[in-house]
C-alpha angles and dihedrals in degrees: 000000000000090000091054092046093050091049091050092051090049091053091049092049091049091052091051091047091051092052090046090052092048095053100027110243090207089064091072088075089066092068105105118231093340091275099145119113133193124041141230088244107050092193090059096045098075104209101013116173094329096064095034093055097039093236120182124261101248116119139039113348093001108079136284117339116232118240121237097227115192106007117222140188124244116198103217120193090216102036106027117222111005126189115234138178123248090277093054097255116147118252120215141201129211122226091214090062123081132226100197097074100011109242135159120216095182111100139148114359090005090062090052091057091040108032112205121242113238116234096218113112097357114152127193118257114259111280094017122115107259090213088073090069114093144133142238125208111232126214091265092052096256114140110228125200116250129192113203086343097308115122112237129226141175123222119241091217093059103096102174142024111285096029115131101175091141095063110126096353108166090352088276108077121075138169109258123244117224090262094051095261125116115288109245135160106239125326121343092007126152101172132281089247096058107121095223121161096244133246092131094119096081097267094107111135118233129237099009120156119247087265125007142153128267125188106231115200092229105027103034120217111008134167121254132184126239090279092054093251118147116258120220142197127214114222092211090064122086134213099206108066090018107238139155125215092188109095140146112354090009089069091057089063096033110036115196121251105246120231115291125198110250090232090054093071137091124206095350125135107255097198109101091007093149140137118257112216100209120209090242091064096257120127115220133190119235134196114209084353092298114128112241132208144179125228125244089212091066106089102176140023110280094034115130099178091137094061111122095354109166089352087276108079122076139166114257126245119219090262093053099258122139106252113231096001116146113263 
C-alpha cells in the first residue's frame, strides 16, 4: 500500500513539475506588487472578474435573469440597427457560443459580466420574423433567449439605454442585429466601437502567419499578429499562476490576441505557447505563458504607439520578454 501511495505521489509531483516547466514558475516573481487579478482556472480564482468589478447578480449562478420583454430596434450611427430590450438596453451575442445547435459558453463569472436575457415573455421587434425568437436551456436550468439560435446577453457596464460599451470586447462580443447577426453599418461592418488593433486603412500585409516577427528600427525583433499589428505584454500580469490584470475598460484599449495555432507561427517561442481561458469567457493567446494583447491606439501595421504606455505596456520579443521594460 505504501509503495502504491508513494508512486502515486511521485506521478502527481511529476505532473506539477511538467506544468511548472511549461509556464515557468520563476516567472511569477516578475509580477509587481501582486496586482494581477483573474486566473487561468476560474473555479480556483474565487471572485474572478465578477467580484473584482462589482458586477450585478443577473445571469447564471447569480440570481434570476431579467426578461427582455418587447424587443426593439435602435438605429445607431456607429453600429447600424441594434437589438435592444424593452428598456432600450443593447443585447449582445458571443462568438464562442453556437447557434446550430443553440448553446451558451458563458458561465460563472462570465455570466456576471454578461448577464443572460431570460426567454420568458420576449416578443420579436416590430418588423422582425417572430420565428427567429427561441430559447436554450442552460446547465442550471435557466431558459435563455435566443435570436436565430444565438443566445442573448446584456453587458453589466451598460448603465443606460443606448450604451454599447460591450461592442467588440475581447474580439468576441458584439451588439446583436435584429435578426441575431452582428450589428454593422453597411457591408463588412463590425461596429465603430470595436476596439480592434487597426490595419483597416488598407495597409494590411498579406500572407503573415498568425504570429510572426518583425524587425522594428527602434525596438528590434518584436512579435506581430497576422495583420502586422504590434503585440504587447502588460507587466501587471503574471505567467505563474497565469493571470491578467487587464479587465473591463482596459480590454477596450488593449484587446486580447485570440488563440493562434502553434503551427501558424514563425520565429515565436513554442514553450508555454498555450491558450488562457480568462474568467470573463474570453480565450487569449500567451507566449511563454504570458497573456498578449494588441493596442487600439495602433492604427496601421508598424505602429508601436503602445510601447511604454503607463510604464507597464511593452512590445513582445520572440521569446515572450517585454522589450525595453526596466529590469
